[in-house]
PDB file of C-alpha atoms in Angstrom:
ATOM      1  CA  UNK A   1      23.133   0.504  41.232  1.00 95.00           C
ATOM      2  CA  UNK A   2      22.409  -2.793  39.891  1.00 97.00           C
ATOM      3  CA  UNK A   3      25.076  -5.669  40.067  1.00 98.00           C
ATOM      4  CA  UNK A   4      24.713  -8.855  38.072  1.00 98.00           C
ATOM      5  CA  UNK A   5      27.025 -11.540  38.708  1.00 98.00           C
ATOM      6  CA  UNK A   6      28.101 -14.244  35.873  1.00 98.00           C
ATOM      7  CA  UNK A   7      28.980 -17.371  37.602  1.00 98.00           C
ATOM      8  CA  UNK A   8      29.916 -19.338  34.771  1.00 98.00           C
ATOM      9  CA  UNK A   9      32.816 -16.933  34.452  1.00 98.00           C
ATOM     10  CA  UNK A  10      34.166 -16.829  38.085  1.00 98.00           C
ATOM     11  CA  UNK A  11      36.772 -18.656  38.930  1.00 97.00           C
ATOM     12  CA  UNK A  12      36.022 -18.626  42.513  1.00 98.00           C
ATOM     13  CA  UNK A  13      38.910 -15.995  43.930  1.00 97.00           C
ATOM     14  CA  UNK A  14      37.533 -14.608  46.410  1.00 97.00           C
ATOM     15  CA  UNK A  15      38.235 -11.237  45.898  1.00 98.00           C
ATOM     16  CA  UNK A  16      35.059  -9.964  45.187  1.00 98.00           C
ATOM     17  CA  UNK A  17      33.614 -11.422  49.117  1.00 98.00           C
ATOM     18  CA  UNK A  18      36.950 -10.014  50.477  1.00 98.00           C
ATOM     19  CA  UNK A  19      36.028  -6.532  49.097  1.00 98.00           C
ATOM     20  CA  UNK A  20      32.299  -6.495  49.916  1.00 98.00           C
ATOM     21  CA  UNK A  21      31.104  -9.166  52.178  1.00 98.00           C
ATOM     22  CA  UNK A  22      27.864  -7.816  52.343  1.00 98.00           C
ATOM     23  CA  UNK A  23      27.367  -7.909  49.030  1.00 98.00           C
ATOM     24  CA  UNK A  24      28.907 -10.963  48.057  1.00 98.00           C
ATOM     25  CA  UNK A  25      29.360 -14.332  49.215  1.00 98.00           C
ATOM     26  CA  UNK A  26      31.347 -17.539  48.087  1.00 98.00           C
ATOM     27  CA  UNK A  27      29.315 -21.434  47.466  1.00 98.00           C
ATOM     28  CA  UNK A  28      30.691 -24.000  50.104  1.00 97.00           C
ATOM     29  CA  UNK A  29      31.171 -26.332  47.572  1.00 97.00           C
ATOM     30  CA  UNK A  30      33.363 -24.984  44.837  1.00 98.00           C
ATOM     31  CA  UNK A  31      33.497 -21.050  45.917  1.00 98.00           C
ATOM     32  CA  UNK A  32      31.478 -19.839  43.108  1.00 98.00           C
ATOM     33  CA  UNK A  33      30.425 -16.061  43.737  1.00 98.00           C
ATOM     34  CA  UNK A  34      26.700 -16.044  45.478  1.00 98.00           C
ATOM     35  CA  UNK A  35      25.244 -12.483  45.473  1.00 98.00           C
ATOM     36  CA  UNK A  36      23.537 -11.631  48.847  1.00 98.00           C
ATOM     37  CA  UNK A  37      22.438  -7.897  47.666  1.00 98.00           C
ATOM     38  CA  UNK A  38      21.729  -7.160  43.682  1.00 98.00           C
ATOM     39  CA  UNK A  39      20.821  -3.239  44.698  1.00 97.00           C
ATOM     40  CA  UNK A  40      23.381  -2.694  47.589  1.00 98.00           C
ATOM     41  CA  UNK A  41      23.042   0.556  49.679  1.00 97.00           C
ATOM     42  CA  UNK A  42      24.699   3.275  48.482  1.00 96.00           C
ATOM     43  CA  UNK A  43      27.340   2.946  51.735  1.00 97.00           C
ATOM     44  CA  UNK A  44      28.375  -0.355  49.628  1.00 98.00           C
ATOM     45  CA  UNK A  45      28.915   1.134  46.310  1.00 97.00           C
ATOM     46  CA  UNK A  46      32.616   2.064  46.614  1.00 97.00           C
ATOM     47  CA  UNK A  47      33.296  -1.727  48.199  1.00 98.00           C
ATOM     48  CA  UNK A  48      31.312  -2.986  45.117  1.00 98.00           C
ATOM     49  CA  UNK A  49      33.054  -0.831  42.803  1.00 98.00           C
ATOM     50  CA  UNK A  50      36.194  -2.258  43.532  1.00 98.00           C
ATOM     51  CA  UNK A  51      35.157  -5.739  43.778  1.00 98.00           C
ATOM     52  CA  UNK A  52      34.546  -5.159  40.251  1.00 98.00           C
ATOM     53  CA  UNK A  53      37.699  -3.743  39.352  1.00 98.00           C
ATOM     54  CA  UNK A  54      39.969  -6.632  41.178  1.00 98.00           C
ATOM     55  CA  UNK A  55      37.208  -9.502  39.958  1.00 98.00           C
ATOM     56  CA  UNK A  56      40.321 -11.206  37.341  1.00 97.00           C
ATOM     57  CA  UNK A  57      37.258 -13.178  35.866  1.00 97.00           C
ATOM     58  CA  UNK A  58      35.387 -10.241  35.221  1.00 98.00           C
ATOM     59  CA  UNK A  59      32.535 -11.749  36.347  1.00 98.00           C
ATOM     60  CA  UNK A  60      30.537  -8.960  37.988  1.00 98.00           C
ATOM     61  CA  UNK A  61      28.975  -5.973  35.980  1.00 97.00           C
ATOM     62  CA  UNK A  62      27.156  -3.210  37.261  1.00 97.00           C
ATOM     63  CA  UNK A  63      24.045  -1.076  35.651  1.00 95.00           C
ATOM     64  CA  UNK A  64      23.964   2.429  37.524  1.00 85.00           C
ATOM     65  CA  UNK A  65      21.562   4.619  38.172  1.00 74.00           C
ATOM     66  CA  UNK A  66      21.552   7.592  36.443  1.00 62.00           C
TER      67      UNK A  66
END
């Protein structure tokens, strides 16, 4: 799994780091999404998963393995 953030589309929510702080991670300055992990364990893939899912920017895609 591959995720790839767009933070020109986030709207700084929150959601995402509230889903899968491991993964994700918020800017101090204007809580743009910072990604911490681009190829997460697979033990994060359901968090990340639904980080994507609740994201109301859609700001984060994922490539998956096949």
């Amino acid at each position: 799994m591959e995720v790839i953030v767009d933070q020109d589309k986030c709207t700084a929510g929150g959601l995402c780091v509230m889903a899968a702080p491991e993964v994700f991670d918020q800017r101090d300055e204007d809580g743009i999404v910072v990604l911490l992990d681009a190829d997460p364990p697979a033990g994060h893939h359901e968090a990340v998963r639904e980080a994507v899912m609740i994201c109301p920017a859609a700001a984060i895609r994922l490539k998956e393995d096949r």
